[in-house]
Structure formats: structure tokens, C-alpha cells
Short mmCIF file of N, CA and C in Angstrom, two decimals:
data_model
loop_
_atom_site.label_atom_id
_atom_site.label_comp_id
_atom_site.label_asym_id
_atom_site.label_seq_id
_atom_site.Cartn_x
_atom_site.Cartn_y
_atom_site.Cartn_z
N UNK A 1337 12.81 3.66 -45.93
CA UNK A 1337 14.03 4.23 -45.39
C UNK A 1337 14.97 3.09 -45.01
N UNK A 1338 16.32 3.28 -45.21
CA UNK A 1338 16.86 2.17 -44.93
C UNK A 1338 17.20 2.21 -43.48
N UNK A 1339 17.00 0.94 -43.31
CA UNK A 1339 17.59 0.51 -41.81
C UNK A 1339 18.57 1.17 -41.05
N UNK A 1340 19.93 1.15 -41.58
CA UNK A 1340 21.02 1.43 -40.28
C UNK A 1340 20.80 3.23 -40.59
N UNK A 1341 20.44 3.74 -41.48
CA UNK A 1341 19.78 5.45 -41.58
C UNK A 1341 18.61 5.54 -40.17
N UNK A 1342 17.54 4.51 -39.97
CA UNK A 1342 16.22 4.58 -39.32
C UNK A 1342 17.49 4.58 -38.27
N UNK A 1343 18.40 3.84 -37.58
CA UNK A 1343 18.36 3.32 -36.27
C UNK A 1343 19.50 4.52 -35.52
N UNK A 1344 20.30 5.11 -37.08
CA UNK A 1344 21.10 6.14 -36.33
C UNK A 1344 20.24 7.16 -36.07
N UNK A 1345 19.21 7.77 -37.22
CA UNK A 1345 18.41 9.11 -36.62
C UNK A 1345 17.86 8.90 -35.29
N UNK A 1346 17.74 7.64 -35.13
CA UNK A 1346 16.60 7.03 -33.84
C UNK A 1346 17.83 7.55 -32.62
N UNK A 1347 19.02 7.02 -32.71
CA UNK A 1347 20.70 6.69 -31.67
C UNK A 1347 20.75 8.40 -31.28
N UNK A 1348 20.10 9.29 -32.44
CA UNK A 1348 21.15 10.63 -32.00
C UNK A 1348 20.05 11.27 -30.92
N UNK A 1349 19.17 11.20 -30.61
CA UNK A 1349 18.37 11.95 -29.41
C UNK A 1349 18.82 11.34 -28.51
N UNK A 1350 18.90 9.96 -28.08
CA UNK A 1350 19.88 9.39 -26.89
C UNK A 1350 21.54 9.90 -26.49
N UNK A 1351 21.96 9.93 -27.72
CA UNK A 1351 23.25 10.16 -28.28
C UNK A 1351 23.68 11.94 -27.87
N UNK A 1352 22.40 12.97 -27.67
CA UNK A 1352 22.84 13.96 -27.70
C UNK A 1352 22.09 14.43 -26.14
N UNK A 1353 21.27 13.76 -26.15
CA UNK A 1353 21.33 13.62 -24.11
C UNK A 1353 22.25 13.18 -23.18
N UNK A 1354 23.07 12.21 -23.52
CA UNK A 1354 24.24 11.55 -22.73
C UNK A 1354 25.28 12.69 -23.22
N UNK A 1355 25.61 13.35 -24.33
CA UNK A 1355 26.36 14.39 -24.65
C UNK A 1355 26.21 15.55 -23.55
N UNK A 1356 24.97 15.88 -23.76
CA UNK A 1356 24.65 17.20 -22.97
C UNK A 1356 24.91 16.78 -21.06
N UNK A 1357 24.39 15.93 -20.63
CA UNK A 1357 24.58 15.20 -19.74
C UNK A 1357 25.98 15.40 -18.93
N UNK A 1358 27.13 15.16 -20.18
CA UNK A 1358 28.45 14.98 -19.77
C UNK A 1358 29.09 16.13 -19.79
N UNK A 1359 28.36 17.12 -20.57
CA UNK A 1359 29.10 18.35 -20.49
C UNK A 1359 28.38 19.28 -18.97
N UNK A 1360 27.38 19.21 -18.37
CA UNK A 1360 26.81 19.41 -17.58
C UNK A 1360 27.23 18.91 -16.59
N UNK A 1361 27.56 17.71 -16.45
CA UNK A 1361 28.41 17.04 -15.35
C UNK A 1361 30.18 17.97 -15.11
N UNK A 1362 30.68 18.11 -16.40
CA UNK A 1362 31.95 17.88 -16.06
C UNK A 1362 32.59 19.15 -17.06
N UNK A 1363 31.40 20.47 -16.47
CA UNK A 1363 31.69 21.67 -16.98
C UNK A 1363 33.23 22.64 -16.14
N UNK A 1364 33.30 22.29 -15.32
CA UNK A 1364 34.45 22.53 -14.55
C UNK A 1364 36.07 21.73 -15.36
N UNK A 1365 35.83 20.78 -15.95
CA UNK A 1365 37.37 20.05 -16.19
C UNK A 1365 37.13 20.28 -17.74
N UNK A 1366 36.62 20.98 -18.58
CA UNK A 1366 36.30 21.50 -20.00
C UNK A 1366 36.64 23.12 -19.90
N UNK A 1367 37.15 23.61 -21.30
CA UNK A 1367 37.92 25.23 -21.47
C UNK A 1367 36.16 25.13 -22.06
N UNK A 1368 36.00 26.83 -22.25
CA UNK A 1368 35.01 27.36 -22.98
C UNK A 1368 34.70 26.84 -24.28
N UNK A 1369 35.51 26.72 -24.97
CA UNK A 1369 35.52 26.22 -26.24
C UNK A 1369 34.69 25.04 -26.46
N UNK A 1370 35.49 23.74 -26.00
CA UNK A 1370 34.84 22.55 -25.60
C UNK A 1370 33.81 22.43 -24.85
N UNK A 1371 33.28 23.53 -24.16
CA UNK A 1371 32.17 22.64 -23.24
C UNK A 1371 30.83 23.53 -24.35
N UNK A 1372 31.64 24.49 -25.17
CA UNK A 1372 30.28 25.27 -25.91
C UNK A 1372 30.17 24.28 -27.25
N UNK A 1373 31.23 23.71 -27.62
CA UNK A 1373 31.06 22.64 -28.59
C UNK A 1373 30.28 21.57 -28.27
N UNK A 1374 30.22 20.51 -27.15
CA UNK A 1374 30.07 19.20 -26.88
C UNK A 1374 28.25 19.99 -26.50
N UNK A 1375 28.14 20.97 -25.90
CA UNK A 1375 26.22 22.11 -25.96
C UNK A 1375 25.89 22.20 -27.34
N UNK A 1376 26.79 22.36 -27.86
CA UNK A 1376 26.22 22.70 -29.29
C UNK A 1376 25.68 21.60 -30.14
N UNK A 1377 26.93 20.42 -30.28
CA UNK A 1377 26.26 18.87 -31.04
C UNK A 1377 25.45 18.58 -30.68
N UNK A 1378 25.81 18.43 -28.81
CA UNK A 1378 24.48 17.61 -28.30
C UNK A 1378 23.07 18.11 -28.39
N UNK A 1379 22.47 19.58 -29.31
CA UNK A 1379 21.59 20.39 -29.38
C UNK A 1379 21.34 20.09 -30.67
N UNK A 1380 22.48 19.87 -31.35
CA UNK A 1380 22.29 19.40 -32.95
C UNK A 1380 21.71 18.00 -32.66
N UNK A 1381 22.08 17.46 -32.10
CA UNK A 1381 21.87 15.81 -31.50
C UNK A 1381 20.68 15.60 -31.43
N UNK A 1382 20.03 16.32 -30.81
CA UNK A 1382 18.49 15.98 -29.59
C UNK A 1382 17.61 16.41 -30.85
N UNK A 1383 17.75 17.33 -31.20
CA UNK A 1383 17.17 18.32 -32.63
C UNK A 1383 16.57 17.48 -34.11
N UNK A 1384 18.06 16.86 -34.40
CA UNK A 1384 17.64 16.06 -35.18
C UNK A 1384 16.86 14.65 -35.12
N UNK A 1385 17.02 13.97 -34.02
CA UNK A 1385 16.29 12.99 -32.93
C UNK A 1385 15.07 12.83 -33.41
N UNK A 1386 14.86 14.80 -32.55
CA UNK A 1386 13.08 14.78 -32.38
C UNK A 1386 12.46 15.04 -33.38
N UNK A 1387 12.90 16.05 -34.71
CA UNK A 1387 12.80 15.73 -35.82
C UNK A 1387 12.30 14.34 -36.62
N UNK A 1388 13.14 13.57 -36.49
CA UNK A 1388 13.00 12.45 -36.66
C UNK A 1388 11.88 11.36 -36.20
N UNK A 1389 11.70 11.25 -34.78
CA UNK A 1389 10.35 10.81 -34.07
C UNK A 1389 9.02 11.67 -34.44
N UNK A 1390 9.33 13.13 -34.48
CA UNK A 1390 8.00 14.03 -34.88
C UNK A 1390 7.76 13.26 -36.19
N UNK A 1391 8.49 13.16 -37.27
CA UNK A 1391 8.23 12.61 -38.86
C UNK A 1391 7.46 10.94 -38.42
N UNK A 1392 8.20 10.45 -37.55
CA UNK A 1392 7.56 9.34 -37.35
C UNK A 1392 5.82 9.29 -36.50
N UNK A 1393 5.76 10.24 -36.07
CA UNK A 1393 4.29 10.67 -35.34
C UNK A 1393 3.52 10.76 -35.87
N UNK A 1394 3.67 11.87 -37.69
CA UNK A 1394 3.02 11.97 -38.18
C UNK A 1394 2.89 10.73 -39.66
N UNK A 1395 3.52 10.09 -39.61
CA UNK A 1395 3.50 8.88 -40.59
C UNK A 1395 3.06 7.83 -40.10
N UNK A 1396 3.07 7.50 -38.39
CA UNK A 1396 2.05 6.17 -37.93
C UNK A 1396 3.25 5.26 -37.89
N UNK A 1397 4.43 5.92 -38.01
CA UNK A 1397 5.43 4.28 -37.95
C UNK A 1397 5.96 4.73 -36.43
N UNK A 1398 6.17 2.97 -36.34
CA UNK A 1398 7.22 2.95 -35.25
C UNK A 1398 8.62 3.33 -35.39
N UNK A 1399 9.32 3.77 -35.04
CA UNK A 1399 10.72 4.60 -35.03
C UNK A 1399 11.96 2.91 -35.01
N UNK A 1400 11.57 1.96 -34.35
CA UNK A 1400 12.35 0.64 -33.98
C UNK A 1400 11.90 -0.10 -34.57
N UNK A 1401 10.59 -0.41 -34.75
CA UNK A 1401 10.56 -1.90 -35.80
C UNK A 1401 10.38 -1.37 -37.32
N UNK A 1402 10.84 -2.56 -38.30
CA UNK A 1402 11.49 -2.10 -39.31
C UNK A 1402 10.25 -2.75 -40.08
N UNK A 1403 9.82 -2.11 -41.37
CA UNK A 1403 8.93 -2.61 -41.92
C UNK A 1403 9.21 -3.53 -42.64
N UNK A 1404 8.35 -4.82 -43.37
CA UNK A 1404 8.78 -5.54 -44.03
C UNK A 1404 7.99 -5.39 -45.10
N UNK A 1405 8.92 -5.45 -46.15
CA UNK A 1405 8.42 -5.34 -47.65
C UNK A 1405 8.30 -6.47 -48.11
N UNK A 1406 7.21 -6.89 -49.30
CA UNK A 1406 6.93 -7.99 -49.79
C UNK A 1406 7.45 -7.99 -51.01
#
């Protein structure tokens, strides 16, 4: 798998916790629209993440270090 592919699937479970995070924080200064959008990515976010780490659970790799090919 290539690298900057491994490190974004790895970025979006962080990426969609600090999302959810901010919409949770600062559900009062957001219309309906926006605060059901920024719930929604950040669900797409975390989703694809854990996806991602589950595939890595069952393959034995580490999610951060990058393999080296000979």
C-alpha cells in the first residue's frame, strides 16, 4: 500500500474525532444543517479509520511503520 494512502487512512480516525469533538463543543454557534454535516463526516471519518486499523489487525501490520521492500 502506498505510503501517503497508509498515513491518510491512519489521519482520518483522529481527523474525525477532533471533527466530532468540535461540533459537540460548539453546537450552539452552528445552524442544523452544519452541525448535522460536520456529525455526519466526522462518522464517515472515525468509520473509515477503524476500518482501516481493523484491516490492519487482521493482517499483523503496524498501521505507522512502513514496510520495507527489498
Amino acid at each position: 500500500m502506498n505510503n501517503t494512502l497508509r498515513i491518510l487512512l491512519f489521519s482520518l480516525f483522529g481527523i474525525g474525532n477532533i471533527l466530532l469533538l468540535i461540533s459537540r463543543k460548539l453546537k450552539d454557534q452552528f445552524t442544523d444543517f452544519e452541525l448535522g454535516f460536520l456529525e455526519g463526516l466526522s462518522v464517515v471519518c472515525i468509520l473509515t479509520g477503524a476500518v482501516y486499523l481493523t484491516w490492519c489487525a487482521f493482517k499483523k501490520q503496524n498501521p505507522i511503520k512502513q514496510r520495507v521492500k527489498s
